PDB file of C-alpha atoms in Angstrom:
ATOM      1  CA  MET A   1      64.651 -51.791  50.880  1.00  0.00           C
ATOM      2  CA  PRO A   2      65.401 -48.078  51.545  1.00  0.00           C
ATOM      3  CA  THR A   3      68.933 -46.808  51.071  1.00  0.00           C
ATOM      4  CA  LEU A   4      70.601 -45.303  54.152  1.00  0.00           C
ATOM      5  CA  ILE A   5      71.584 -41.669  53.742  1.00  0.00           C
ATOM      6  CA  PHE A   6      74.911 -42.231  55.507  1.00  0.00           C
ATOM      7  CA  GLN A   7      76.734 -45.551  55.849  1.00  0.00           C
ATOM      8  CA  PRO A   8      80.012 -45.350  57.809  1.00  0.00           C
ATOM      9  CA  GLU A   9      82.378 -48.268  57.434  1.00  0.00           C
ATOM     10  CA  ASP A  10      83.608 -48.264  61.033  1.00  0.00           C
ATOM     11  CA  TYR A  11      82.510 -47.050  64.466  1.00  0.00           C
ATOM     12  CA  VAL A  12      85.208 -47.051  67.142  1.00  0.00           C
ATOM     13  CA  PHE A  13      85.425 -46.357  70.888  1.00  0.00           C
ATOM     14  CA  PRO A  14      88.972 -45.152  71.637  1.00  0.00           C
ATOM     15  CA  ALA A  15      90.349 -45.909  75.091  1.00  0.00           C
ATOM     16  CA  SER A  16      92.229 -42.609  75.410  1.00  0.00           C
ATOM     17  CA  LEU A  17      92.495 -39.134  73.967  1.00  0.00           C
ATOM     18  CA  ASP A  18      95.863 -40.076  72.499  1.00  0.00           C
ATOM     19  CA  GLU A  19      94.156 -42.868  70.578  1.00  0.00           C
ATOM     20  CA  VAL A  20      91.556 -40.397  69.263  1.00  0.00           C
ATOM     21  CA  LEU A  21      94.314 -38.090  68.070  1.00  0.00           C
ATOM     22  CA  GLY A  22      96.119 -40.993  66.446  1.00  0.00           C
ATOM     23  CA  ILE A  23      93.013 -41.974  64.469  1.00  0.00           C
ATOM     24  CA  LEU A  24      92.468 -38.400  63.324  1.00  0.00           C
ATOM     25  CA  ASP A  25      96.114 -38.167  62.286  1.00  0.00           C
ATOM     26  CA  SER A  26      96.066 -41.393  60.276  1.00  0.00           C
ATOM     27  CA  GLU A  27      92.615 -41.120  58.673  1.00  0.00           C
ATOM     28  CA  GLY A  28      92.305 -37.374  58.196  1.00  0.00           C
ATOM     29  CA  ALA A  29      89.005 -36.230  56.703  1.00  0.00           C
ATOM     30  CA  ALA A  30      87.744 -39.820  56.617  1.00  0.00           C
ATOM     31  CA  ALA A  31      87.337 -39.780  60.429  1.00  0.00           C
ATOM     32  CA  GLN A  32      84.744 -37.759  62.339  1.00  0.00           C
ATOM     33  CA  ILE A  33      84.343 -37.415  66.106  1.00  0.00           C
ATOM     34  CA  ILE A  34      80.896 -38.232  67.454  1.00  0.00           C
ATOM     35  CA  ALA A  35      79.426 -37.756  70.942  1.00  0.00           C
ATOM     36  CA  GLY A  36      75.691 -36.996  71.087  1.00  0.00           C
ATOM     37  CA  GLY A  37      75.419 -37.316  67.309  1.00  0.00           C
ATOM     38  CA  THR A  38      72.699 -34.695  66.843  1.00  0.00           C
ATOM     39  CA  THR A  39      74.733 -32.500  64.473  1.00  0.00           C
ATOM     40  CA  ILE A  40      75.989 -35.513  62.530  1.00  0.00           C
ATOM     41  CA  HIS A  41      72.408 -36.674  62.096  1.00  0.00           C
ATOM     42  CA  GLU A  42      71.505 -33.266  60.663  1.00  0.00           C
ATOM     43  CA  LEU A  43      74.523 -33.267  58.343  1.00  0.00           C
ATOM     44  CA  ALA A  44      73.852 -36.806  57.154  1.00  0.00           C
ATOM     45  CA  PHE A  45      70.248 -35.927  56.406  1.00  0.00           C
ATOM     46  CA  ARG A  46      71.464 -32.994  54.311  1.00  0.00           C
ATOM     47  CA  LYS A  47      74.157 -35.165  52.646  1.00  0.00           C
ATOM     48  CA  GLY A  48      76.926 -33.171  54.267  1.00  0.00           C
ATOM     49  CA  MET A  49      79.159 -35.939  55.643  1.00  0.00           C
ATOM     50  CA  GLY A  50      81.512 -35.834  52.655  1.00  0.00           C
ATOM     51  CA  GLU A  51      84.139 -38.564  52.678  1.00  0.00           C
ATOM     52  CA  VAL A  52      83.657 -39.588  56.326  1.00  0.00           C
ATOM     53  CA  ARG A  53      83.978 -43.357  56.745  1.00  0.00           C
ATOM     54  CA  THR A  54      84.904 -43.758  60.431  1.00  0.00           C
ATOM     55  CA  LEU A  55      82.988 -42.381  63.417  1.00  0.00           C
ATOM     56  CA  VAL A  56      85.121 -41.922  66.522  1.00  0.00           C
ATOM     57  CA  ASP A  57      82.945 -42.041  69.646  1.00  0.00           C
ATOM     58  CA  VAL A  58      84.473 -40.052  72.549  1.00  0.00           C
ATOM     59  CA  THR A  59      81.694 -40.566  75.091  1.00  0.00           C
ATOM     60  CA  ARG A  60      83.688 -43.160  77.051  1.00  0.00           C
ATOM     61  CA  LEU A  61      86.618 -40.793  77.602  1.00  0.00           C
ATOM     62  CA  PRO A  62      86.981 -38.680  80.801  1.00  0.00           C
ATOM     63  CA  LEU A  63      85.589 -35.548  79.146  1.00  0.00           C
ATOM     64  CA  GLY A  64      82.188 -35.549  80.838  1.00  0.00           C
ATOM     65  CA  GLU A  65      82.976 -33.772  84.100  1.00  0.00           C
ATOM     66  CA  ILE A  66      82.004 -30.343  85.450  1.00  0.00           C
ATOM     67  CA  ALA A  67      84.560 -28.842  87.821  1.00  0.00           C
ATOM     68  CA  VAL A  68      84.613 -25.618  89.833  1.00  0.00           C
ATOM     69  CA  THR A  69      87.829 -23.755  90.627  1.00  0.00           C
ATOM     70  CA  GLY A  70      87.006 -20.664  92.648  1.00  0.00           C
ATOM     71  CA  GLU A  71      84.630 -18.652  90.456  1.00  0.00           C
ATOM     72  CA  ARG A  72      85.716 -20.538  87.347  1.00  0.00           C
ATOM     73  CA  LEU A  73      83.487 -23.274  85.881  1.00  0.00           C
ATOM     74  CA  HIS A  74      85.117 -25.948  83.704  1.00  0.00           C
ATOM     75  CA  VAL A  75      82.759 -27.974  81.493  1.00  0.00           C
ATOM     76  CA  GLY A  76      84.030 -31.099  79.734  1.00  0.00           C
ATOM     77  CA  ALA A  77      83.367 -31.543  76.035  1.00  0.00           C
ATOM     78  CA  THR A  78      80.987 -34.503  76.444  1.00  0.00           C
ATOM     79  CA  VAL A  79      78.836 -32.945  79.168  1.00  0.00           C
ATOM     80  CA  SER A  80      75.240 -33.010  77.920  1.00  0.00           C
ATOM     81  CA  PHE A  81      72.951 -29.997  77.932  1.00  0.00           C
ATOM     82  CA  THR A  82      70.808 -31.657  80.600  1.00  0.00           C
ATOM     83  CA  GLN A  83      73.828 -32.292  82.848  1.00  0.00           C
ATOM     84  CA  LEU A  84      74.966 -28.669  82.554  1.00  0.00           C
ATOM     85  CA  ALA A  85      71.488 -27.294  83.280  1.00  0.00           C
ATOM     86  CA  ARG A  86      71.119 -29.583  86.305  1.00  0.00           C
ATOM     87  CA  HIS A  87      74.471 -28.415  87.693  1.00  0.00           C
ATOM     88  CA  ILE A  88      73.596 -24.752  87.250  1.00  0.00           C
ATOM     89  CA  ARG A  89      70.184 -25.105  88.898  1.00  0.00           C
ATOM     90  CA  SER A  90      71.777 -26.743  91.926  1.00  0.00           C
ATOM     91  CA  THR A  91      74.672 -24.283  92.294  1.00  0.00           C
ATOM     92  CA  GLN A  92      74.174 -20.895  90.567  1.00  0.00           C
ATOM     93  CA  PRO A  93      70.550 -20.722  89.325  1.00  0.00           C
ATOM     94  CA  ARG A  94      70.355 -16.910  89.283  1.00  0.00           C
ATOM     95  CA  ARG A  95      73.865 -15.880  88.256  1.00  0.00           C
ATOM     96  CA  LEU A  96      73.928 -18.343  85.341  1.00  0.00           C
ATOM     97  CA  ALA A  97      70.266 -18.133  84.332  1.00  0.00           C
ATOM     98  CA  LEU A  98      71.461 -17.125  80.864  1.00  0.00           C
ATOM     99  CA  LEU A  99      72.641 -20.695  80.269  1.00  0.00           C
ATOM    100  CA  THR A 100      69.554 -22.424  81.620  1.00  0.00           C
ATOM    101  CA  ASP A 101      67.429 -20.121  79.442  1.00  0.00           C
ATOM    102  CA  ALA A 102      69.403 -21.191  76.377  1.00  0.00           C
ATOM    103  CA  ILE A 103      69.248 -24.890  77.228  1.00  0.00           C
ATOM    104  CA  ALA A 104      65.523 -24.813  78.054  1.00  0.00           C
ATOM    105  CA  GLY A 105      64.783 -23.544  74.537  1.00  0.00           C
ATOM    106  CA  ILE A 106      66.463 -26.531  72.888  1.00  0.00           C
ATOM    107  CA  ARG A 107      63.827 -29.059  71.917  1.00  0.00           C
ATOM    108  CA  PRO A 108      62.846 -31.815  72.156  1.00  0.00           C
ATOM    109  CA  MET A 109      63.954 -33.068  75.575  1.00  0.00           C
ATOM    110  CA  GLN A 110      65.731 -36.021  73.964  1.00  0.00           C
ATOM    111  CA  ILE A 111      68.113 -33.613  72.210  1.00  0.00           C
ATOM    112  CA  ARG A 112      69.008 -31.965  75.525  1.00  0.00           C
ATOM    113  CA  ASN A 113      69.736 -35.379  77.005  1.00  0.00           C
ATOM    114  CA  VAL A 114      72.250 -36.480  74.355  1.00  0.00           C
ATOM    115  CA  ALA A 115      73.634 -33.335  72.691  1.00  0.00           C
ATOM    116  CA  THR A 116      76.969 -32.250  74.146  1.00  0.00           C
ATOM    117  CA  VAL A 117      78.524 -28.906  74.957  1.00  0.00           C
ATOM    118  CA  GLY A 118      81.644 -29.672  72.917  1.00  0.00           C
ATOM    119  CA  GLY A 119      79.649 -30.771  69.895  1.00  0.00           C
ATOM    120  CA  SER A 120      77.558 -27.615  69.940  1.00  0.00           C
ATOM    121  CA  ILE A 121      80.676 -25.435  70.037  1.00  0.00           C
ATOM    122  CA  SER A 122      82.652 -27.443  67.465  1.00  0.00           C
ATOM    123  CA  SER A 123      79.810 -27.179  64.942  1.00  0.00           C
ATOM    124  CA  SER A 124      80.411 -23.413  64.744  1.00  0.00           C
ATOM    125  CA  LEU A 125      76.811 -22.636  63.797  1.00  0.00           C
ATOM    126  CA  PRO A 126      75.221 -19.319  64.880  1.00  0.00           C
ATOM    127  CA  PHE A 127      71.821 -21.065  64.819  1.00  0.00           C
ATOM    128  CA  PHE A 128      72.749 -23.098  67.911  1.00  0.00           C
ATOM    129  CA  ASP A 129      71.752 -21.554  71.236  1.00  0.00           C
ATOM    130  CA  LEU A 130      74.545 -22.488  73.638  1.00  0.00           C
ATOM    131  CA  PRO A 131      77.436 -20.886  71.670  1.00  0.00           C
ATOM    132  CA  ALA A 132      75.808 -17.430  71.824  1.00  0.00           C
ATOM    133  CA  ALA A 133      75.252 -17.776  75.569  1.00  0.00           C
ATOM    134  CA  LEU A 134      78.886 -18.793  76.065  1.00  0.00           C
ATOM    135  CA  VAL A 135      80.074 -15.777  74.042  1.00  0.00           C
ATOM    136  CA  VAL A 136      78.162 -13.575  76.486  1.00  0.00           C
ATOM    137  CA  LEU A 137      80.043 -15.245  79.361  1.00  0.00           C
ATOM    138  CA  ASP A 138      83.404 -14.617  77.638  1.00  0.00           C
ATOM    139  CA  ALA A 139      84.177 -18.347  77.739  1.00  0.00           C
ATOM    140  CA  GLU A 140      87.438 -19.936  76.627  1.00  0.00           C
ATOM    141  CA  VAL A 141      87.772 -23.137  74.620  1.00  0.00           C
ATOM    142  CA  THR A 142      90.569 -25.638  75.281  1.00  0.00           C
ATOM    143  CA  THR A 143      91.766 -27.957  72.515  1.00  0.00           C
ATOM    144  CA  ARG A 144      94.490 -30.572  72.305  1.00  0.00           C
ATOM    145  CA  GLY A 145      96.473 -31.482  69.209  1.00  0.00           C
ATOM    146  CA  ILE A 146      98.299 -34.551  67.964  1.00  0.00           C
ATOM    147  CA  ASP A 147     101.664 -33.284  69.190  1.00  0.00           C
ATOM    148  CA  GLY A 148     100.431 -33.078  72.784  1.00  0.00           C
ATOM    149  CA  PRO A 149     100.121 -29.444  73.912  1.00  0.00           C
ATOM    150  CA  THR A 150      96.809 -27.827  74.746  1.00  0.00           C
ATOM    151  CA  ARG A 151      95.630 -24.538  73.317  1.00  0.00           C
ATOM    152  CA  THR A 152      93.159 -22.075  74.828  1.00  0.00           C
ATOM    153  CA  THR A 153      91.127 -19.731  72.605  1.00  0.00           C
ATOM    154  CA  PRO A 154      88.511 -17.096  73.510  1.00  0.00           C
ATOM    155  CA  ILE A 155      85.242 -18.531  72.237  1.00  0.00           C
ATOM    156  CA  GLU A 156      84.417 -15.368  70.319  1.00  0.00           C
ATOM    157  CA  GLN A 157      87.544 -15.987  68.211  1.00  0.00           C
ATOM    158  CA  PHE A 158      86.873 -19.718  67.959  1.00  0.00           C
ATOM    159  CA  PHE A 159      83.991 -19.247  65.499  1.00  0.00           C
ATOM    160  CA  TRP A 160      85.227 -18.403  62.005  1.00  0.00           C
ATOM    161  CA  ASP A 161      82.303 -19.302  59.762  1.00  0.00           C
ATOM    162  CA  PHE A 162      79.562 -21.895  59.189  1.00  0.00           C
ATOM    163  CA  PHE A 163      81.000 -25.288  60.228  1.00  0.00           C
ATOM    164  CA  LEU A 164      84.427 -23.662  60.468  1.00  0.00           C
ATOM    165  CA  PRO A 165      85.696 -23.485  64.058  1.00  0.00           C
ATOM    166  CA  ASP A 166      89.280 -22.703  65.014  1.00  0.00           C
ATOM    167  CA  LEU A 167      90.169 -26.397  65.155  1.00  0.00           C
ATOM    168  CA  ARG A 168      93.474 -27.237  63.547  1.00  0.00           C
ATOM    169  CA  PHE A 169      94.111 -30.528  61.786  1.00  0.00           C
ATOM    170  CA  GLY A 170      94.012 -33.359  64.325  1.00  0.00           C
ATOM    171  CA  GLU A 171      92.806 -31.197  67.219  1.00  0.00           C
ATOM    172  CA  VAL A 172      90.051 -32.170  69.663  1.00  0.00           C
ATOM    173  CA  LEU A 173      87.997 -29.830  71.842  1.00  0.00           C
ATOM    174  CA  THR A 174      88.358 -30.972  75.463  1.00  0.00           C
ATOM    175  CA  GLU A 175      86.590 -28.338  77.582  1.00  0.00           C
ATOM    176  CA  VAL A 176      85.080 -24.893  77.803  1.00  0.00           C
ATOM    177  CA  ALA A 177      85.563 -22.674  80.848  1.00  0.00           C
ATOM    178  CA  PHE A 178      84.156 -19.357  82.051  1.00  0.00           C
ATOM    179  CA  THR A 179      83.969 -17.184  85.147  1.00  0.00           C
ATOM    180  CA  THR A 180      80.679 -17.019  87.034  1.00  0.00           C
ATOM    181  CA  PRO A 181      79.249 -13.476  86.723  1.00  0.00           C
ATOM    182  CA  PRO A 182      79.234 -11.266  89.852  1.00  0.00           C
ATOM    183  CA  ALA A 183      76.285 -11.303  92.239  1.00  0.00           C
ATOM    184  CA  ASP A 184      75.004  -7.884  91.128  1.00  0.00           C
ATOM    185  CA  SER A 185      74.559  -8.997  87.532  1.00  0.00           C
ATOM    186  CA  GLY A 186      71.857 -10.866  85.668  1.00  0.00           C
ATOM    187  CA  GLY A 187      71.495 -12.569  82.330  1.00  0.00           C
ATOM    188  CA  ALA A 188      68.872 -13.829  79.915  1.00  0.00           C
ATOM    189  CA  PHE A 189      68.587 -15.652  76.603  1.00  0.00           C
ATOM    190  CA  MET A 190      65.660 -15.527  74.168  1.00  0.00           C
ATOM    191  CA  LYS A 191      65.034 -16.503  70.559  1.00  0.00           C
ATOM    192  CA  PHE A 192      62.361 -16.214  67.897  1.00  0.00           C
ATOM    193  CA  GLU A 193      61.430 -19.265  65.832  1.00  0.00           C
ATOM    194  CA  THR A 194      58.836 -19.824  63.133  1.00  0.00           C
ATOM    195  CA  ASN A 195      58.096 -23.229  64.677  1.00  0.00           C
ATOM    196  CA  SER A 196      59.366 -25.480  67.473  1.00  0.00           C
ATOM    197  CA  VAL A 197      61.719 -27.578  65.334  1.00  0.00           C
ATOM    198  CA  ASP A 198      63.261 -25.020  62.963  1.00  0.00           C
ATOM    199  CA  TRP A 199      66.358 -22.913  63.522  1.00  0.00           C
ATOM    200  CA  ALA A 200      65.785 -19.512  65.097  1.00  0.00           C
ATOM    201  CA  LEU A 201      65.450 -16.373  62.987  1.00  0.00           C
ATOM    202  CA  VAL A 202      67.263 -14.504  65.755  1.00  0.00           C
ATOM    203  CA  SER A 203      68.607 -15.353  69.181  1.00  0.00           C
ATOM    204  CA  VAL A 204      69.880 -12.932  71.812  1.00  0.00           C
ATOM    205  CA  GLY A 205      71.917 -13.536  74.954  1.00  0.00           C
ATOM    206  CA  VAL A 206      72.784 -10.808  77.463  1.00  0.00           C
ATOM    207  CA  GLN A 207      74.559 -10.379  80.785  1.00  0.00           C
ATOM    208  CA  ALA A 208      74.344  -7.027  82.549  1.00  0.00           C
ATOM    209  CA  ARG A 209      75.804  -5.677  85.763  1.00  0.00           C
ATOM    210  CA  VAL A 210      73.698  -3.069  87.528  1.00  0.00           C
ATOM    211  CA  GLN A 211      74.813  -0.683  90.283  1.00  0.00           C
ATOM    212  CA  GLY A 212      72.790   2.277  91.505  1.00  0.00           C
ATOM    213  CA  ARG A 213      70.149   1.507  88.852  1.00  0.00           C
ATOM    214  CA  ARG A 214      72.684   2.107  86.096  1.00  0.00           C
ATOM    215  CA  PHE A 215      74.479  -0.266  83.745  1.00  0.00           C
ATOM    216  CA  THR A 216      78.126  -0.745  84.710  1.00  0.00           C
ATOM    217  CA  ASP A 217      78.815  -3.661  82.366  1.00  0.00           C
ATOM    218  CA  VAL A 218      76.852  -5.130  79.454  1.00  0.00           C
ATOM    219  CA  ARG A 219      77.577  -8.004  77.073  1.00  0.00           C
ATOM    220  CA  ILE A 220      75.217  -8.892  74.229  1.00  0.00           C
ATOM    221  CA  ALA A 221      75.619 -11.752  71.742  1.00  0.00           C
ATOM    222  CA  LEU A 222      73.484 -12.247  68.641  1.00  0.00           C
ATOM    223  CA  GLY A 223      72.836 -15.583  66.951  1.00  0.00           C
ATOM    224  CA  GLY A 224      70.276 -17.272  64.738  1.00  0.00           C
ATOM    225  CA  GLY A 225      69.918 -16.191  61.129  1.00  0.00           C
ATOM    226  CA  ILE A 226      71.792 -12.916  61.474  1.00  0.00           C
ATOM    227  CA  GLY A 227      75.150 -13.772  59.960  1.00  0.00           C
ATOM    228  CA  ARG A 228      77.759 -16.457  59.530  1.00  0.00           C
ATOM    229  CA  LYS A 229      78.846 -16.548  63.175  1.00  0.00           C
ATOM    230  CA  VAL A 230      77.798 -15.356  66.614  1.00  0.00           C
ATOM    231  CA  THR A 231      78.246 -11.579  66.785  1.00  0.00           C
ATOM    232  CA  ARG A 232      78.654  -9.160  69.677  1.00  0.00           C
ATOM    233  CA  ALA A 233      76.397  -6.083  69.725  1.00  0.00           C
ATOM    234  CA  THR A 234      79.238  -3.838  70.865  1.00  0.00           C
ATOM    235  CA  THR A 235      77.597  -0.597  69.722  1.00  0.00           C
ATOM    236  CA  VAL A 236      74.539  -1.328  71.864  1.00  0.00           C
ATOM    237  CA  GLU A 237      76.766  -2.348  74.777  1.00  0.00           C
ATOM    238  CA  GLN A 238      78.681   0.929  74.676  1.00  0.00           C
ATOM    239  CA  ALA A 239      75.488   2.956  74.355  1.00  0.00           C
ATOM    240  CA  LEU A 240      74.200   1.489  77.623  1.00  0.00           C
ATOM    241  CA  LEU A 241      77.268   1.861  79.838  1.00  0.00           C
ATOM    242  CA  GLY A 242      76.579   4.303  82.651  1.00  0.00           C
ATOM    243  CA  GLU A 243      72.988   4.777  81.518  1.00  0.00           C
ATOM    244  CA  PRO A 244      69.891   4.269  83.695  1.00  0.00           C
ATOM    245  CA  THR A 245      68.204   0.870  83.467  1.00  0.00           C
ATOM    246  CA  THR A 246      64.930   2.207  82.086  1.00  0.00           C
ATOM    247  CA  VAL A 247      63.014   0.535  79.273  1.00  0.00           C
ATOM    248  CA  ASP A 248      63.055   3.751  77.262  1.00  0.00           C
ATOM    249  CA  ARG A 249      66.848   4.004  77.458  1.00  0.00           C
ATOM    250  CA  ILE A 250      67.256   0.342  76.536  1.00  0.00           C
ATOM    251  CA  GLU A 251      64.941   0.686  73.528  1.00  0.00           C
ATOM    252  CA  ARG A 252      66.878   3.703  72.246  1.00  0.00           C
ATOM    253  CA  ALA A 253      70.216   1.908  72.615  1.00  0.00           C
ATOM    254  CA  ALA A 254      68.867  -1.232  70.923  1.00  0.00           C
ATOM    255  CA  ARG A 255      68.204   0.725  67.733  1.00  0.00           C
ATOM    256  CA  ALA A 256      71.966   0.808  67.179  1.00  0.00           C
ATOM    257  CA  VAL A 257      72.070  -2.975  66.640  1.00  0.00           C
ATOM    258  CA  SER A 258      71.929  -2.407  62.872  1.00  0.00           C
ATOM    259  CA  ASP A 259      75.475  -0.969  63.218  1.00  0.00           C
ATOM    260  CA  ASP A 260      76.694  -4.265  64.683  1.00  0.00           C
ATOM    261  CA  VAL A 261      75.191  -6.847  62.364  1.00  0.00           C
ATOM    262  CA  ARG A 262      73.809  -7.202  58.858  1.00  0.00           C
ATOM    263  CA  ALA A 263      71.033  -9.760  58.982  1.00  0.00           C
ATOM    264  CA  PHE A 264      70.257 -11.726  55.821  1.00  0.00           C
ATOM    265  CA  SER A 265      66.991 -12.612  54.126  1.00  0.00           C
ATOM    266  CA  ASP A 266      65.802 -16.128  53.386  1.00  0.00           C
ATOM    267  CA  PHE A 267      62.543 -18.072  53.133  1.00  0.00           C
ATOM    268  CA  ARG A 268      62.098 -17.799  56.910  1.00  0.00           C
ATOM    269  CA  GLY A 269      62.053 -13.999  56.977  1.00  0.00           C
ATOM    270  CA  SER A 270      63.532 -10.813  55.580  1.00  0.00           C
ATOM    271  CA  ALA A 271      66.577  -8.952  56.868  1.00  0.00           C
ATOM    272  CA  GLU A 272      64.318  -6.046  57.857  1.00  0.00           C
ATOM    273  CA  PHE A 273      62.152  -8.362  59.954  1.00  0.00           C
ATOM    274  CA  ARG A 274      65.199  -9.875  61.634  1.00  0.00           C
ATOM    275  CA  ASN A 275      66.567  -6.415  62.469  1.00  0.00           C
ATOM    276  CA  HIS A 276      63.238  -5.523  64.052  1.00  0.00           C
ATOM    277  CA  LEU A 277      63.269  -8.752  66.058  1.00  0.00           C
ATOM    278  CA  LEU A 278      66.785  -8.047  67.301  1.00  0.00           C
ATOM    279  CA  LYS A 279      65.720  -4.706  68.777  1.00  0.00           C
ATOM    280  CA  VAL A 280      62.686  -6.259  70.439  1.00  0.00           C
ATOM    281  CA  TYR A 281      64.567  -9.219  71.904  1.00  0.00           C
ATOM    282  CA  ILE A 282      67.554  -7.189  73.088  1.00  0.00           C
ATOM    283  CA  THR A 283      65.110  -5.039  75.036  1.00  0.00           C
ATOM    284  CA  ARG A 284      63.240  -8.020  76.470  1.00  0.00           C
ATOM    285  CA  CYS A 285      66.436  -9.799  77.469  1.00  0.00           C
ATOM    286  CA  LEU A 286      67.886  -6.754  79.193  1.00  0.00           C
ATOM    287  CA  VAL A 287      64.674  -6.120  81.118  1.00  0.00           C
ATOM    288  CA  GLN A 288      64.788  -9.749  82.310  1.00  0.00           C
ATOM    289  CA  ALA A 289      68.480  -9.449  83.156  1.00  0.00           C
ATOM    290  CA  ILE A 290      67.875  -6.333  85.244  1.00  0.00           C
ATOM    291  CA  ALA A 291      65.155  -8.105  87.226  1.00  0.00           C
ATOM    292  CA  ARG A 292      67.520 -10.978  87.937  1.00  0.00           C
ATOM    293  CA  ALA A 293      70.349  -8.642  88.978  1.00  0.00           C
ATOM    294  CA  ARG A 294      68.348  -7.188  91.852  1.00  0.00           C
TER     295      ARG A 294
END
């Protein structure tokens, strides 16, 4: 009989967020929150679950809602990728195309149906697609701790390192929120993979505002195998402000991406190849974003 790679001793469904926080407080590192379970499956396969003995399922808590307050979109932690994409397509398909691009590239479909927004963010992995897209949108992450108060953190500051988010002991991520981009802006997300089931070598998300055929605002986030967390291409952003939206000008600005990030080499590809891909995909994303901004 085969031996299971991960054998938790308990699997619980708390009735409230307070109960979740109580379990985390009493069991510490032996307890792990689970929602869609896709990241936990990956960690268990790689023998990365450490001393976890109790899985705390939060899918029955009221964290699965999407709410709109003016131009602000609030997404609960247990909202699935499919739910978020469906909401965007029915409300803001053009202005938030960046997000639907990112979600569409997550395969297979079964992953999109069960993986959650909060789980993707809490994993703090630059290889995941949704975190980079949310960095582009300047999203904010809300967490709640054992002593009751909530805390809001800009998502760009929430990612510290691989599997190291800005989650304090006993804290739970409850929602992510962002402002819908203006009507004269467009976004896009693209990535390069060696195959359909591996992590991306590079991923690029952009949102650009265009007025009078010139860039008035640009945000670019880089993910995939380019570093230990999602990184902003601020040098490229600054090089494009006020510039015409021509392919030639975009290509010249994209060359500066090597000042923003130091890609690493591994068995999937060299750092030089990744840097080349970044320039190509920044250009492609911005061209797509411009088309959507018109």
